């Protein structure tokens, strides 16, 4: 799967949705004009003015209603999950199913290089389903039903979560929220007609009563015809994306049996994937499985059997009956890691044996220099493979339990990020703690000091993932506290007059994946700017990268030239490192984030070419590359392809 092609596809589908929406609204306006003109018998000489008023009024009602509904979801994925009654799957609750769910989401987040999303559970939903919501990966939320937790094995849940992550990576979430707004705007016309009938149509003896009733009935009919159009729009956009997400999940996990097993259980078990929530129709296009039960004409998901057969071409539908029979009397199993065991520790009748998860691969040597291919790395963006998942599992599982617990605790998360910034050196730590004394109490400072000792021996590849584990906890803190943390980090980093790459990466990832999530609707993942218009910003970016990755000017100049040659061959700008490289990157990256997907692909290819111009890439350069990619909303897995 090509991340940049999918981003462009999401962009095209957004344009297609807007065109279809405009056509539907235009048809509604025309029909409303006809109804009002006939219903009230408006004189021919007044019709021109009446048509203008009616058209603008209808357009205003639909537009304002759509914008209102979209603005109500400005909180991002969490807002959608909470409106549906989602319960946060917080760490430290003692619930085994919650912790295993978080572990699966965490592993896939690390493997894909995106921020760890918020995790929610729809506790009262027995069907097997899930959805991802949000404006950007930084504010995403993954929500699963209790039925998924009770009935799916770990590998099946991995398949479902990987499917949802593909929607995160491919830019589908923002489109999904806009679809919610579009449908709501059209439905409002029907609601207005119904209100007029209830409260105004039959209570007056005025001669215009008949006209009012006709208009109200017409609005009701037209509104529901509009709903039919909206459902068709949703169905036409959503079905193909589900096939793509299934394929992406298989490519992600290298396991077609997991997601296919989840689909089989949806088809075999009585609860299926249906939701009971009142708002299920509004989010129908976002779900893993059909949560409403639409007919094939309005279905937002392809037929279940077709989805399974695309994953398992030799699948026999008769197998669903066998799965159903086996689950009529599920049995408790002792080994919750069994290939048959659901997350709740149950297995179908007759299941036995256990197959342990494959051992995670060892972490790469932190000091080893690696050789990269620019085109392999760009294909890897948003497209993690089995090696990435294995490395992610190793990174996550090998982080000491007390540090993982610190990342998940409200009172420790801030201290952990500060400790990561201070490092393990005694001199820098003491000076940093002194600087923090005015901003934090003694208890926080003591926690920072203890965590600095614990961080001494962790693998360099674990630093940013450990910080990322703390980000969901930080997102639940007050904005003032997060602003104070950003200022504290800046103060620590600037204390010695030098900014290291690791310090810059930590502070930048905090802003990108935590602060951004506080106002997610303003951060677009897909831009329209063309690369040539940002040649100066590109040259500054490549100059900084070349300067930090090479010991002498000649090598840095060569690296810069190779990067520019890859990304923007027509540029005449030369190598000129800015005097303040941090400010230069902070200015360039937000502008480069507004590039069209094809432009971002060229930027990353040039970055890799520049970084690897000397034939090797060290850990700090790889960390910087991954941070830049995160700022461009192009998540990069932890293991770079050679």
XYZ file of C-alpha atoms in Angstrom:
642
model
C 0.000 0.000 0.000
C 1.297 3.469 -0.961
C 0.732 5.963 1.862
C 0.975 9.009 -0.393
C -1.361 7.501 -3.005
C -3.910 6.795 -0.268
C -3.582 10.356 1.006
C -4.265 11.619 -2.504
C -7.209 9.202 -2.782
C -8.653 10.529 0.489
C -8.292 14.038 -0.906
C -10.065 13.099 -4.138
C -12.849 11.401 -2.192
C -13.296 14.551 -0.122
C -13.682 16.585 -3.313
C -16.075 13.969 -4.678
C -18.124 14.090 -1.481
C -18.312 17.891 -1.630
C -19.429 17.790 -5.285
C -22.108 15.194 -4.551
C -23.190 17.159 -1.485
C -23.401 20.371 -3.564
C -25.518 18.602 -6.190
C -27.819 17.177 -3.520
C -28.236 20.578 -1.861
C -28.821 22.241 -5.248
C -31.569 19.717 -5.985
C -33.106 20.337 -2.556
C -33.030 24.116 -3.101
C -34.699 23.772 -6.497
C -37.376 21.467 -5.129
C -37.983 23.742 -2.119
C -38.436 26.711 -4.429
C -41.043 24.877 -6.482
C -42.940 23.775 -3.377
C -42.988 27.221 -1.740
C -43.923 29.042 -4.933
C -46.813 26.629 -5.587
C -47.856 26.202 -1.951
C -48.219 29.920 -1.281
C -49.288 30.857 -4.787
C -46.695 33.594 -5.122
C -47.399 36.033 -7.936
C -45.148 35.839 -11.024
C -43.750 39.350 -10.497
C -42.563 38.376 -6.989
C -41.057 35.015 -7.884
C -37.551 36.267 -8.693
C -37.150 37.826 -5.253
C -38.812 34.848 -3.586
C -36.497 32.372 -5.295
C -33.441 34.307 -4.087
C -34.733 34.393 -0.493
C -35.740 30.722 -0.487
C -32.452 29.582 -2.030
C -30.303 31.564 0.380
C -32.434 30.473 3.333
C -32.236 26.780 2.443
C -28.514 27.017 1.795
C -27.985 28.810 5.100
C -29.959 26.210 7.057
C -28.069 23.252 5.569
C -24.667 24.959 5.747
C -25.038 26.237 9.305
C -26.359 22.880 10.512
C -23.421 21.036 8.912
C -20.875 23.448 10.360
C -22.536 23.219 13.776
C -22.339 19.429 13.792
C -18.712 19.413 12.650
C -17.789 22.043 15.246
C -19.401 19.926 17.962
C -16.746 17.320 17.145
C -13.811 19.747 17.336
C -12.511 17.697 20.246
C -11.489 15.039 17.726
C -11.760 11.293 18.141
C -12.435 11.399 21.874
C -15.491 13.621 21.319
C -17.003 11.069 18.932
C -16.267 8.169 21.285
C -17.709 9.948 24.329
C -20.885 10.981 22.489
C -21.511 7.294 21.802
C -21.025 6.414 25.462
C -17.442 5.191 25.181
C -15.592 4.411 28.404
C -11.876 5.306 28.430
C -9.727 2.163 28.627
C -7.323 3.741 31.082
C -4.178 2.017 32.336
C -3.986 0.760 35.872
C -7.662 -0.222 36.160
C -6.836 -3.867 36.831
C -9.073 -4.963 33.948
C -7.168 -7.599 31.971
C -9.133 -7.001 28.776
C -8.452 -3.254 28.921
C -4.746 -3.771 29.446
C -4.423 -6.276 26.626
C -6.364 -3.954 24.328
C -4.020 -1.088 25.233
C -1.012 -3.329 24.640
C -2.236 -4.192 21.134
C -2.962 -0.552 20.277
C 0.384 0.509 21.734
C 2.345 -2.022 19.696
C 0.667 -1.007 16.461
C 1.137 2.700 17.252
C 4.876 2.174 17.761
C 5.146 0.006 14.659
C 3.403 2.604 12.500
C 5.203 5.591 13.989
C 2.030 7.474 14.965
C 0.996 8.928 18.289
C -0.587 6.503 20.724
C -4.326 7.186 20.333
C -6.884 7.391 23.104
C -8.622 4.042 23.627
C -12.318 3.620 24.436
C -14.711 0.717 24.955
C -18.445 0.670 24.230
C -19.317 -1.433 27.267
C -22.971 -2.070 26.416
C -22.416 -3.239 22.845
C -22.375 -7.031 22.420
C -21.608 -6.915 18.694
C -18.058 -7.149 17.370
C -17.129 -3.714 16.065
C -14.647 -0.857 16.242
C -13.934 2.522 14.716
C -11.231 5.179 14.537
C -12.156 8.843 14.776
C -10.315 12.147 14.786
C -8.982 14.939 12.611
C -5.313 13.948 12.668
C -3.278 11.007 14.016
C -2.375 13.188 17.021
C -5.989 13.376 18.242
C -7.159 9.951 17.066
C -9.227 7.664 19.241
C -9.725 3.934 18.757
C -13.007 2.591 20.089
C -13.958 -1.080 20.326
C -17.065 -2.788 21.606
C -17.293 -5.057 24.625
C -18.285 -7.797 22.183
C -14.904 -7.467 20.469
C -13.102 -7.768 23.803
C -15.147 -10.775 24.866
C -15.087 -12.736 21.625
C -11.877 -11.971 19.718
C -8.498 -13.594 20.186
C -5.413 -11.445 20.427
C -4.503 -11.995 16.767
C -8.073 -11.218 15.689
C -8.064 -8.024 17.735
C -4.712 -7.116 16.173
C -6.313 -7.477 12.748
C -9.235 -5.237 13.715
C -6.976 -2.584 15.282
C -4.634 -2.695 12.269
C -7.688 -2.139 10.036
C -8.605 0.938 12.077
C -5.015 2.216 12.037
C -5.092 2.059 8.248
C -7.957 4.578 8.368
C -5.781 6.748 10.640
C -2.804 6.500 8.289
C -4.728 6.936 5.044
C -6.445 10.199 5.961
C -9.948 8.702 6.191
C -10.838 10.061 9.639
C -11.200 13.718 8.688
C -13.418 12.721 5.763
C -15.540 10.624 8.125
C -16.197 13.572 10.442
C -17.131 15.755 7.469
C -19.573 13.078 6.326
C -21.251 13.257 9.736
C -21.704 17.004 9.271
C -22.994 16.664 5.703
C -25.670 14.151 6.652
C -26.735 16.205 9.670
C -27.150 19.338 7.543
C -29.474 17.571 5.126
C -31.481 15.888 7.906
C -32.235 19.303 9.452
C -34.600 20.119 6.569
C -36.743 17.114 7.480
C -36.640 18.114 11.138
C -37.848 21.648 10.290
C -40.751 20.254 8.260
C -41.731 17.941 11.116
C -41.613 20.799 13.655
C -43.803 23.008 11.479
C -46.391 20.232 11.163
C -46.412 19.604 14.916
C -46.438 23.201 16.144
C -47.801 25.402 13.378
C -49.585 23.554 10.647
C -52.952 22.849 12.169
C -53.447 25.483 14.885
C -54.257 28.506 12.744
C -57.344 29.305 10.670
C -55.365 31.760 8.575
C -55.859 31.419 4.830
C -52.154 30.528 4.485
C -52.521 27.467 6.703
C -52.901 25.194 3.714
C -49.761 26.570 2.169
C -47.847 26.121 5.412
C -48.958 22.500 5.664
C -47.970 21.838 2.052
C -44.547 23.409 2.595
C -44.032 21.513 5.862
C -44.936 18.181 4.292
C -42.737 18.964 1.304
C -39.788 19.862 3.553
C -40.307 16.630 5.457
C -40.365 14.605 2.233
C -37.486 16.502 0.654
C -35.425 16.216 3.828
C -35.788 12.468 3.913
C -35.059 12.240 0.192
C -31.940 14.181 1.050
C -31.136 11.607 3.721
C -31.429 8.916 1.056
C -28.970 10.883 -1.096
C -26.633 11.290 1.881
C -26.713 7.569 2.555
C -25.866 6.887 -1.056
C -22.951 9.327 -0.820
C -21.677 7.581 2.310
C -22.072 4.147 0.775
C -20.326 5.080 -2.465
C -17.288 6.446 -0.607
C -17.061 3.980 2.273
C -17.300 0.550 0.605
C -14.058 0.633 -1.363
C -12.169 2.085 1.584
C -13.113 -0.964 3.653
C -11.478 -3.285 1.116
C -8.360 -1.104 1.207
C -8.321 -1.094 5.006
C -8.652 -4.901 5.125
C -5.733 -5.256 2.716
C -3.675 -2.745 4.684
C -4.338 -4.649 7.908
C -3.023 -7.871 6.338
C 0.040 -6.066 5.021
C 0.500 -4.498 8.446
C 0.229 -7.667 10.536
C 1.341 -10.180 7.872
C -1.551 -12.286 9.117
C -4.717 -12.673 7.078
C -6.132 -15.220 9.531
C -6.539 -12.660 12.339
C -8.780 -10.138 10.578
C -10.514 -12.933 8.651
C -11.265 -14.660 11.965
C -12.881 -11.484 13.303
C -15.044 -11.222 10.163
C -16.024 -14.890 10.468
C -17.213 -14.357 14.031
C -19.252 -11.337 12.920
C -20.975 -13.551 10.358
C -21.375 -16.544 12.653
C -22.398 -15.144 16.045
C -25.895 -13.859 16.736
C -24.812 -10.400 17.849
C -22.786 -9.948 14.657
C -21.458 -6.404 14.362
C -24.718 -4.581 15.120
C -24.708 -1.633 17.490
C -27.567 -0.633 19.794
C -26.492 3.010 20.214
C -29.016 5.601 19.046
C -26.337 7.375 17.004
C -25.193 4.261 15.165
C -26.470 5.507 11.794
C -24.415 8.697 12.087
C -21.157 6.739 12.409
C -22.126 3.785 10.203
C -19.476 4.647 7.593
C -16.729 4.665 10.254
C -17.275 1.172 11.664
C -15.250 -1.998 11.132
C -18.435 -3.945 10.389
C -21.989 -3.043 9.450
C -23.455 -1.606 12.644
C -26.914 -0.726 11.287
C -28.078 -3.452 8.896
C -28.528 -1.464 5.704
C -29.778 -3.084 2.531
C -27.120 -3.697 -0.097
C -28.098 -0.504 -1.945
C -27.235 1.713 1.047
C -24.605 -0.523 2.623
C -21.493 1.299 3.838
C -19.576 -1.994 3.911
C -19.001 -4.644 1.244
C -20.784 -8.002 1.743
C -19.139 -9.918 4.566
C -18.512 -13.056 2.498
C -16.763 -11.005 -0.198
C -14.535 -9.359 2.409
C -13.542 -12.745 3.809
C -12.927 -14.246 0.368
C -10.622 -11.387 -0.557
C -8.574 -12.356 2.483
C -9.032 -16.125 2.171
C -9.896 -17.031 -1.450
C -10.734 -20.650 -0.520
C -13.118 -19.708 2.288
C -16.261 -21.856 2.441
C -19.294 -19.950 3.828
C -20.439 -23.203 5.461
C -17.653 -22.612 7.982
C -19.763 -19.879 9.597
C -22.255 -22.478 10.810
C -19.433 -24.477 12.426
C -18.085 -21.366 14.144
C -21.564 -20.547 15.427
C -22.064 -24.056 16.793
C -18.673 -24.068 18.498
C -19.472 -20.780 20.272
C -22.882 -21.786 21.567
C -21.274 -22.924 24.822
C -17.928 -21.147 25.224
C -15.620 -22.584 27.852
C -13.183 -20.893 30.218
C -9.529 -21.509 29.350
C -6.528 -21.189 31.593
C -4.072 -19.990 28.965
C -5.214 -16.570 27.815
C -2.485 -16.555 25.148
C -3.983 -19.585 23.442
C -4.742 -19.120 19.757
C -8.349 -20.058 20.604
C -8.832 -17.806 23.627
C -10.746 -14.564 23.400
C -9.549 -11.536 25.349
C -12.009 -12.375 28.102
C -10.412 -15.813 28.519
C -13.119 -17.846 26.768
C -12.787 -20.210 23.827
C -15.261 -22.100 21.634
C -16.363 -25.498 22.903
C -13.783 -28.173 22.097
C -10.836 -25.790 21.832
C -7.632 -26.980 23.428
C -3.938 -26.373 23.329
C -2.051 -23.149 23.296
C 0.197 -21.444 20.859
C 2.377 -18.720 22.298
C 3.033 -15.543 20.399
C 6.185 -15.581 18.345
C 9.156 -14.303 20.243
C 9.881 -10.687 19.555
C 13.045 -9.934 17.700
C 15.908 -8.322 19.510
C 16.408 -4.585 19.271
C 18.931 -3.290 16.754
C 22.357 -2.229 17.986
C 22.019 1.408 19.099
C 25.509 2.265 17.848
C 25.244 0.484 14.531
C 25.279 2.650 11.422
C 22.760 1.560 8.799
C 22.523 2.079 5.052
C 19.242 3.292 3.615
C 17.517 3.439 0.268
C 15.424 6.617 -0.151
C 12.679 4.959 -2.184
C 12.393 2.018 0.230
C 11.943 4.426 3.141
C 9.293 6.520 1.368
C 7.362 3.330 0.573
C 7.595 2.492 4.275
C 5.816 5.703 5.372
C 2.396 4.802 6.729
C 3.024 1.246 5.579
C 4.639 -0.799 8.355
C 5.500 -4.427 7.751
C 6.059 -7.543 9.810
C 9.594 -6.537 10.814
C 8.265 -3.216 12.095
C 5.622 -4.981 14.169
C 8.241 -7.332 15.574
C 10.575 -4.467 16.495
C 7.649 -2.538 17.989
C 6.799 -5.532 20.152
C 10.410 -5.727 21.290
C 10.578 -2.026 22.078
C 7.310 -2.032 24.010
C 7.841 -5.279 25.913
C 11.458 -4.577 26.856
C 10.777 -1.190 28.450
C 10.936 -1.770 32.232
C 7.542 -2.144 33.872
C 8.093 0.739 36.292
C 8.846 3.129 33.419
C 5.768 1.953 31.505
C 3.735 2.513 34.674
C 5.209 6.008 35.047
C 4.125 6.853 31.490
C 0.562 5.826 32.302
C 0.179 7.560 35.689
C -1.137 11.103 35.866
C 1.278 12.111 38.612
C 4.350 10.681 36.835
C 3.880 11.462 33.128
C 5.127 15.063 33.348
C 8.088 13.986 35.473
C 8.979 11.282 32.941
C 9.112 13.723 30.015
C 11.235 16.137 32.055
C 13.579 13.285 33.019
C 13.940 12.283 29.370
C 14.954 15.871 28.597
C 17.449 16.063 31.468
C 19.212 12.818 30.656
C 21.315 10.733 33.027
C 24.327 13.053 33.422
C 24.705 14.282 37.004
C 25.833 17.835 36.184
C 23.115 18.512 33.637
C 20.526 16.909 35.886
C 21.404 19.019 38.939
C 21.409 22.209 36.893
C 18.115 21.286 35.261
C 16.445 20.451 38.569
C 17.542 23.817 39.924
C 15.960 25.563 36.952
C 12.720 23.655 37.497
C 12.475 24.528 41.171
C 10.376 27.644 40.504
C 7.905 25.813 38.265
C 7.356 22.482 40.071
C 6.907 21.296 43.641
C 9.394 19.166 45.522
C 7.420 15.962 44.948
C 7.579 16.364 41.162
C 11.296 17.188 41.309
C 11.972 14.061 43.385
C 10.139 11.949 40.840
C 12.166 13.536 38.037
C 15.399 12.772 39.897
C 14.490 9.117 40.476
C 13.364 8.636 36.878
C 16.658 10.057 35.571
C 18.423 7.164 37.330
C 16.013 4.635 35.856
C 16.495 6.033 32.332
C 20.260 5.608 32.451
C 20.359 2.182 30.830
C 17.414 2.180 28.420
C 18.029 1.619 24.732
C 18.147 4.847 22.632
C 15.388 3.453 20.410
C 13.159 3.285 23.493
C 13.343 6.993 24.397
C 10.801 8.438 21.978
C 8.449 5.407 22.214
C 8.526 5.773 26.010
C 7.678 9.465 25.685
C 4.910 8.535 23.230
C 3.451 6.171 25.830
C 3.128 9.171 28.159
C 1.451 11.387 25.561
C -2.116 9.992 26.006
C -1.774 10.596 29.745
C -0.544 14.135 29.122
C -3.461 14.871 26.792
C -5.786 14.466 29.768
C -3.965 17.185 31.717
C -5.164 20.836 31.783
C -3.933 23.054 28.947
C -2.148 25.381 31.382
C -0.134 22.451 32.741
C 0.891 21.376 29.238
C 1.899 24.912 28.290
C 4.035 24.992 31.432
C 5.655 21.691 30.427
C 6.518 23.048 26.963
C 8.120 26.111 28.567
C 10.009 23.941 31.057
C 11.390 21.764 28.277
C 12.494 24.848 26.351
C 14.220 26.190 29.454
C 16.077 22.921 30.107
C 17.138 22.569 26.486
C 18.409 26.147 26.289
C 20.244 26.002 29.632
C 23.632 24.962 28.215
C 23.345 27.097 25.084
C 23.320 24.019 22.857
C 20.395 22.008 21.530
C 21.064 18.357 20.797
C 19.112 16.427 18.196
C 17.540 14.205 20.847
C 16.396 17.247 22.854
C 14.899 18.850 19.775
C 13.125 15.632 18.792
C 11.562 15.214 22.236
C 10.282 18.794 22.415
C 9.011 18.733 18.830
C 7.196 15.415 19.250
C 5.534 16.783 22.392
C 4.207 19.770 20.452
C 3.227 17.682 17.437
C 1.488 14.831 19.222
C 0.151 16.460 22.404
C -0.362 20.185 21.946
C -1.738 19.677 18.429
C -4.389 17.341 19.794
C -5.840 20.152 21.929
C -7.165 21.839 18.785
C -7.313 18.985 16.268
C -9.732 20.467 13.746
C -7.268 23.216 12.823
C -4.507 20.770 11.855
C -5.121 19.416 8.357
C -3.265 16.230 7.439
C -3.593 16.778 3.690
C -2.412 20.041 2.105
C -2.516 21.612 -1.330
C 0.714 23.615 -1.520
C 3.146 22.717 -4.306
C 6.773 22.043 -3.473
C 8.407 24.715 -5.698
C 6.662 27.468 -3.719
C 8.444 26.265 -0.560
C 11.942 25.950 -2.034
C 13.451 28.226 0.650
C 11.957 26.174 3.491
C 13.128 22.973 1.811
C 16.673 24.339 1.443
C 16.732 25.348 5.127
C 15.531 21.893 6.168
C 18.125 20.074 4.070
C 20.895 22.456 5.190
C 20.159 21.702 8.852
C 20.005 17.950 8.260
C 23.210 17.955 6.199
C 25.059 20.051 8.775
C 24.141 17.783 11.676
C 24.858 14.557 9.840
C 28.363 15.327 8.572
C 31.622 16.413 10.154
C 32.972 18.650 7.385
C 31.500 21.239 5.024
C 32.406 19.353 1.860
C 30.424 16.273 2.940
C 27.533 18.452 4.141
C 27.403 20.326 0.829
C 27.342 17.040 -1.068
C 24.542 15.739 1.157
C 22.532 18.920 0.621
C 22.968 18.757 -3.139
C 21.888 15.120 -3.280
C 18.769 15.912 -1.267
C 17.809 18.876 -3.443
C 18.522 16.856 -6.589
C 16.084 14.197 -5.384
C 13.282 16.519 -4.269
C 13.543 19.674 -6.363
C 16.035 19.337 -9.235
C 15.231 22.774 -10.673
C 16.109 24.678 -7.484
C 19.137 26.999 -7.621
C 19.372 27.469 -3.856
C 22.626 26.405 -2.271
C 23.793 25.006 1.036
C 23.509 27.711 3.704
C 23.023 26.500 7.293
C 20.876 28.958 9.282
C 22.447 30.580 12.342
C 19.528 29.384 14.495
C 18.731 25.912 13.193
C 15.981 25.263 15.757
C 14.030 28.398 14.796
C 14.580 27.614 11.126
C 13.082 24.115 11.461
C 10.227 25.397 13.605
C 9.406 27.879 10.839
C 9.863 25.471 7.920
C 8.079 22.338 9.120
C 4.543 23.795 9.538
C 4.745 25.218 6.009
C 6.038 21.953 4.559
C 3.188 20.147 6.311
C 0.801 22.011 3.994
C 2.307 20.308 0.947
C 0.245 18.017 -1.247
C 0.996 14.292 -0.638
C 3.213 14.009 -3.724
C 5.303 16.920 -2.469
C 5.754 15.321 0.943
C 6.891 12.112 -0.715
C 9.625 14.043 -2.547
C 10.663 15.853 0.644
C 11.136 12.570 2.507
C 12.980 10.928 -0.382
C 15.374 13.887 -0.462
C 15.788 13.765 3.320
C 16.812 10.131 3.237
C 19.185 10.813 0.348
C 20.829 13.671 2.264
C 21.069 11.814 5.565
C 22.541 8.675 3.987
C 24.869 10.436 1.538
C 27.899 9.216 3.486
C 26.595 5.660 3.315
C 25.504 5.370 6.950
C 22.791 6.651 9.274
C 23.277 6.744 13.037
C 20.567 6.531 15.694
C 20.266 10.305 16.239
C 19.871 10.946 12.496
C 17.195 8.265 12.267
C 15.429 9.852 15.255
C 15.515 13.271 13.553
C 14.170 11.774 10.315
C 11.296 10.162 12.195
C 10.507 13.420 14.026
C 10.440 15.424 10.797
C 8.145 12.808 9.250
C 5.820 13.062 12.263
C 5.626 16.859 11.819
C 4.693 16.285 8.177
C 2.015 13.780 9.270
C 3.876 11.017 7.451
C 4.425 8.441 10.216
C 7.571 6.376 9.882
C 7.976 2.941 11.542
C 10.895 2.356 13.958
C 12.902 0.061 11.674
C 14.130 1.923 8.586
C 14.297 -0.141 5.400
C 17.733 -0.604 3.915
